[in-house]
CSV table of N, CA and C in Angstrom, one decimal:
chain,number,residue,atom,x,y,z
A,1,UNK,N,-10.2,-1.0,5.9
A,1,UNK,CA,-8.8,-0.1,5.6
A,1,UNK,C,-10.0,1.3,5.0
A,2,UNK,N,-9.4,2.5,5.8
A,2,UNK,CA,-9.7,3.9,4.9
A,2,UNK,C,-9.4,4.6,3.9
A,3,UNK,N,-9.5,5.0,3.1
A,3,UNK,CA,-9.1,6.1,1.9
A,3,UNK,C,-9.9,7.3,1.9
A,4,UNK,N,-8.9,8.2,1.7
A,4,UNK,CA,-9.8,9.6,1.7
A,4,UNK,C,-9.3,9.9,0.1
A,5,UNK,N,-10.9,10.0,-0.7
A,5,UNK,CA,-11.1,10.1,-2.2
A,5,UNK,C,-10.9,11.2,-2.3
A,6,UNK,N,-11.5,12.3,-1.5
A,6,UNK,CA,-11.3,13.7,-2.0
A,6,UNK,C,-11.8,14.4,-0.4
A,7,UNK,N,-11.6,15.7,-0.5
A,7,UNK,CA,-11.7,16.4,0.8
A,7,UNK,C,-13.1,16.3,1.5
A,8,UNK,N,-13.1,15.4,3.2
A,8,UNK,CA,-14.4,15.3,3.4
A,8,UNK,C,-15.3,13.8,3.3
A,9,UNK,N,-14.4,13.1,2.1
A,9,UNK,CA,-14.7,12.0,1.7
A,9,UNK,C,-13.8,10.9,1.8
A,10,UNK,N,-14.1,10.3,3.2
A,10,UNK,CA,-13.2,8.8,3.5
A,10,UNK,C,-14.4,7.8,3.3
A,11,UNK,N,-14.1,6.4,2.5
A,11,UNK,CA,-14.6,5.5,2.4
A,11,UNK,C,-13.8,4.4,2.7
A,12,UNK,N,-14.6,3.2,3.3
A,12,UNK,CA,-13.9,2.0,3.9
A,12,UNK,C,-14.0,1.1,2.5
A,13,UNK,N,-12.8,0.5,2.4
A,13,UNK,CA,-12.6,-0.2,1.5
A,13,UNK,C,-12.0,-2.0,2.0
A,14,UNK,N,-12.2,-2.5,1.3
A,14,UNK,CA,-11.8,-4.5,1.5
A,14,UNK,C,-10.7,-4.8,0.9
A,15,UNK,N,-10.8,-4.1,-0.4
A,15,UNK,CA,-9.6,-4.7,-1.2
A,15,UNK,C,-9.3,-3.5,-2.4
A,16,UNK,N,-7.9,-3.1,-2.7
A,16,UNK,CA,-7.6,-2.9,-3.5
A,16,UNK,C,-6.4,-3.4,-4.4
A,17,UNK,N,-6.6,-3.3,-5.9
A,17,UNK,CA,-5.8,-3.5,-7.2
A,17,UNK,C,-5.3,-3.0,-8.0
A,18,UNK,N,-3.7,-3.0,-8.1
A,18,UNK,CA,-3.3,-2.2,-9.4
A,18,UNK,C,-3.0,-3.3,-10.4
A,19,UNK,N,-3.5,-3.0,-11.4
A,19,UNK,CA,-3.5,-3.5,-12.8
A,19,UNK,C,-3.1,-2.6,-13.9
A,20,UNK,N,-2.5,-3.2,-15.2
A,20,UNK,CA,-2.2,-2.5,-16.2
A,20,UNK,C,-3.4,-2.3,-17.1
A,21,UNK,N,-3.7,-1.1,-17.2
A,21,UNK,CA,-5.0,-1.3,-18.3
A,21,UNK,C,-4.6,-1.6,-19.7
A,22,UNK,N,-5.6,-2.2,-19.9
A,22,UNK,CA,-5.3,-3.1,-21.4
A,22,UNK,C,-6.7,-3.4,-22.3
A,23,UNK,N,-6.6,-2.3,-23.6
A,23,UNK,CA,-7.9,-2.4,-24.4
A,23,UNK,C,-8.5,-3.4,-25.1
A,24,UNK,N,-7.4,-4.6,-24.9
A,24,UNK,CA,-7.8,-6.0,-25.6
A,24,UNK,C,-6.9,-6.6,-26.5
A,25,UNK,N,-6.2,-5.9,-27.1
A,25,UNK,CA,-5.1,-6.3,-27.8
A,25,UNK,C,-3.5,-6.5,-27.1
A,26,UNK,N,-3.6,-6.3,-26.1
A,26,UNK,CA,-2.1,-6.9,-25.2
A,26,UNK,C,-1.2,-5.6,-24.7
A,27,UNK,N,-1.5,-4.5,-25.4
A,27,UNK,CA,-0.9,-3.2,-25.1
A,27,UNK,C,-1.2,-2.7,-23.9
A,28,UNK,N,-0.5,-2.5,-22.9
A,28,UNK,CA,-1.2,-1.5,-21.6
A,28,UNK,C,-0.9,-0.3,-22.0
A,29,UNK,N,-2.2,0.5,-21.6
A,29,UNK,CA,-1.8,1.9,-21.9
A,29,UNK,C,-2.2,3.1,-20.8
A,30,UNK,N,-1.8,2.5,-19.8
A,30,UNK,CA,-2.2,2.9,-18.6
A,30,UNK,C,-2.4,2.0,-17.2
A,31,UNK,N,-2.6,3.0,-16.2
A,31,UNK,CA,-2.6,2.0,-14.9
A,31,UNK,C,-3.5,2.2,-14.4
A,32,UNK,N,-4.3,1.2,-14.2
A,32,UNK,CA,-6.1,1.3,-13.5
A,32,UNK,C,-5.9,1.0,-11.7
A,33,UNK,N,-6.4,1.5,-11.0
A,33,UNK,CA,-6.4,1.2,-9.6
A,33,UNK,C,-7.8,0.9,-9.3
A,34,UNK,N,-8.2,-0.4,-8.9
A,34,UNK,CA,-9.9,-0.7,-8.7
A,34,UNK,C,-9.9,-1.2,-7.2
A,35,UNK,N,-10.9,-0.5,-6.6
A,35,UNK,CA,-11.1,-0.4,-5.2
A,35,UNK,C,-12.7,-1.0,-4.9
A,36,UNK,N,-12.4,-2.2,-3.9
A,36,UNK,CA,-13.7,-3.0,-3.6
A,36,UNK,C,-14.3,-2.7,-2.3
A,37,UNK,N,-15.2,-1.7,-2.3
A,37,UNK,CA,-16.1,-0.9,-1.2
A,37,UNK,C,-16.4,-1.9,-0.1
A,38,UNK,N,-16.9,-1.6,0.9
A,38,UNK,CA,-17.1,-2.4,2.0
A,38,UNK,C,-18.3,-2.7,1.8
A,39,UNK,N,-19.1,-1.7,1.1
A,39,UNK,CA,-20.9,-2.6,0.5
A,39,UNK,C,-20.6,-3.1,-0.3
A,40,UNK,N,-19.6,-3.7,-1.0
A,40,UNK,CA,-19.4,-4.5,-2.2
A,40,UNK,C,-19.1,-4.0,-3.6
A,41,UNK,N,-19.7,-2.8,-3.8
A,41,UNK,CA,-19.1,-1.8,-5.2
A,41,UNK,C,-17.9,-2.1,-5.4
A,42,UNK,N,-18.0,-1.7,-6.9
A,42,UNK,CA,-16.5,-1.9,-7.0
A,42,UNK,C,-16.2,0.0,-7.7
A,43,UNK,N,-15.3,0.0,-7.6
A,43,UNK,CA,-14.9,1.5,-8.1
A,43,UNK,C,-13.4,1.8,-8.6
A,44,UNK,N,-13.2,2.0,-9.8
A,44,UNK,CA,-12.3,1.8,-10.5
A,44,UNK,C,-11.7,3.6,-11.6
A,45,UNK,N,-10.3,3.6,-11.1
A,45,UNK,CA,-9.7,4.6,-11.5
A,45,UNK,C,-8.7,4.4,-12.5
A,46,UNK,N,-8.6,5.2,-13.5
A,46,UNK,CA,-7.1,5.4,-13.9
A,46,UNK,C,-6.7,6.4,-14.0
A,47,UNK,N,-4.9,6.3,-14.4
A,47,UNK,CA,-4.3,7.5,-14.1
A,47,UNK,C,-4.2,8.4,-15.1
A,48,UNK,N,-4.1,9.6,-15.5
A,48,UNK,CA,-4.0,10.9,-16.5
A,48,UNK,C,-2.6,10.4,-17.4
A,49,UNK,N,-3.2,10.6,-18.8
A,49,UNK,CA,-2.7,9.9,-19.5
A,49,UNK,C,-1.3,11.1,-19.8
A,50,UNK,N,-1.3,11.8,-18.8
A,50,UNK,CA,0.1,13.0,-18.6
A,50,UNK,C,1.2,12.6,-17.6
A,51,UNK,N,0.6,11.5,-17.2
A,51,UNK,CA,1.4,10.5,-16.0
A,51,UNK,C,2.0,9.2,-16.9
A,52,UNK,N,3.5,9.1,-17.2
A,52,UNK,CA,3.5,8.2,-18.0
A,52,UNK,C,3.4,6.9,-17.3
A,53,UNK,N,3.5,5.4,-18.2
A,53,UNK,CA,3.0,4.1,-17.0
A,53,UNK,C,4.0,3.9,-16.3
A,54,UNK,N,5.2,4.0,-16.5
A,54,UNK,CA,6.0,4.1,-14.8
A,54,UNK,C,5.9,4.3,-13.8
A,55,UNK,N,5.7,5.9,-14.3
A,55,UNK,CA,5.6,6.6,-12.9
A,55,UNK,C,4.0,6.3,-12.3
A,56,UNK,N,3.0,6.2,-12.8
A,56,UNK,CA,1.6,5.5,-12.7
A,56,UNK,C,1.8,4.4,-11.6
A,57,UNK,N,2.5,3.5,-12.4
A,57,UNK,CA,2.5,2.2,-12.0
A,57,UNK,C,3.2,2.1,-10.3
A,58,UNK,N,4.8,2.8,-10.3
A,58,UNK,CA,5.3,2.9,-9.0
A,58,UNK,C,4.4,3.7,-8.2
A,59,UNK,N,3.8,5.0,-8.5
A,59,UNK,CA,2.8,5.6,-7.4
A,59,UNK,C,1.6,4.8,-6.7
A,60,UNK,N,1.0,4.1,-7.6
A,60,UNK,CA,0.0,3.2,-7.5
A,60,UNK,C,0.4,2.1,-6.6
A,61,UNK,N,1.2,1.3,-6.9
A,61,UNK,CA,1.7,0.4,-5.8
A,61,UNK,C,2.4,1.2,-4.8
A,62,UNK,N,3.0,2.2,-4.6
A,62,UNK,CA,3.4,3.0,-3.6
A,62,UNK,C,2.2,3.0,-2.2
A,63,UNK,N,0.7,3.6,-3.2
A,63,UNK,CA,-0.4,4.0,-2.6
A,63,UNK,C,-0.7,2.4,-1.7
A,64,UNK,N,-1.2,1.5,-2.7
A,64,UNK,CA,-1.5,0.4,-1.9
A,64,UNK,C,-0.5,0.0,-1.1
A,65,UNK,N,0.7,-0.2,-1.1
A,65,UNK,CA,1.7,-0.6,0.0
A,65,UNK,C,1.4,0.2,1.4
A,66,UNK,N,1.4,1.7,1.2
A,66,UNK,CA,0.9,2.4,2.6
A,66,UNK,C,0.0,2.1,3.0
A,67,UNK,N,-1.5,2.1,2.0
A,67,UNK,CA,-2.7,1.7,2.4
A,67,UNK,C,-2.5,0.2,3.7
A,68,UNK,N,-2.1,-0.6,3.2
A,68,UNK,CA,-1.8,-1.8,3.7
A,68,UNK,C,-1.5,-1.9,5.4
A,69,UNK,N,0.0,-0.8,4.6
A,69,UNK,CA,0.9,-0.7,5.9
A,69,UNK,C,0.1,-0.1,6.9
A,70,UNK,N,-0.3,1.0,6.7
A,70,UNK,CA,-0.9,2.0,7.7
A,70,UNK,C,-2.9,1.7,8.2
A,71,UNK,N,-2.9,1.3,7.1
A,71,UNK,CA,-4.5,0.8,7.3
A,71,UNK,C,-5.3,2.1,6.7
A,72,UNK,N,-5.0,3.1,6.3
A,72,UNK,CA,-6.1,4.2,5.7
A,72,UNK,C,-4.4,4.9,4.8
A,73,UNK,N,-5.1,5.3,3.7
A,73,UNK,CA,-4.0,6.5,2.8
A,73,UNK,C,-5.0,7.4,2.0
A,74,UNK,N,-4.1,8.5,1.8
A,74,UNK,CA,-4.7,9.5,1.0
A,74,UNK,C,-4.5,9.5,-0.9
A,75,UNK,N,-5.5,9.1,-1.4
A,75,UNK,CA,-5.5,9.0,-2.7
A,75,UNK,C,-6.4,10.5,-3.4
A,76,UNK,N,-6.3,11.3,-2.5
A,76,UNK,CA,-7.2,12.4,-2.8
A,76,UNK,C,-6.0,13.5,-4.1
A,77,UNK,N,-5.3,13.5,-3.9
A,77,UNK,CA,-4.0,13.9,-4.5
A,77,UNK,C,-3.4,13.3,-5.8
A,78,UNK,N,-4.2,12.1,-6.4
A,78,UNK,CA,-3.4,11.5,-7.1
A,78,UNK,C,-4.5,11.8,-8.6
A,79,UNK,N,-3.4,11.8,-9.4
A,79,UNK,CA,-4.1,12.7,-11.3
A,79,UNK,C,-4.8,11.2,-11.8
A,80,UNK,N,-6.0,11.0,-11.2
A,80,UNK,CA,-6.9,10.0,-11.7
A,80,UNK,C,-8.1,10.6,-12.1
A,81,UNK,N,-8.7,9.9,-13.4
A,81,UNK,CA,-10.0,9.8,-13.4
A,81,UNK,C,-11.0,8.5,-13.0
A,82,UNK,N,-12.0,8.6,-12.7
A,82,UNK,CA,-12.7,7.4,-12.2
A,82,UNK,C,-13.4,7.2,-13.6
A,83,UNK,N,-13.4,5.6,-13.5
A,83,UNK,CA,-14.0,5.0,-14.9
A,83,UNK,C,-15.5,4.7,-14.5
């Protein structure tokens, strides 16, 4: 599957996972999206704290659904930060 991460930056990924970001006490503080790249590297992003957990979770799930359905998706406009 191919993901557009930024203008001119398309990468092949083999797996994508959406998880709640837990800081260790069981409290979910955000939504995290983990990508496994074709070369085996893992790249992790977290949605901006300006986006509610409910909204970020919905956006992340819809992104993954589109990616698996189409084989490609645009992640470049998501309000995320790389971990």
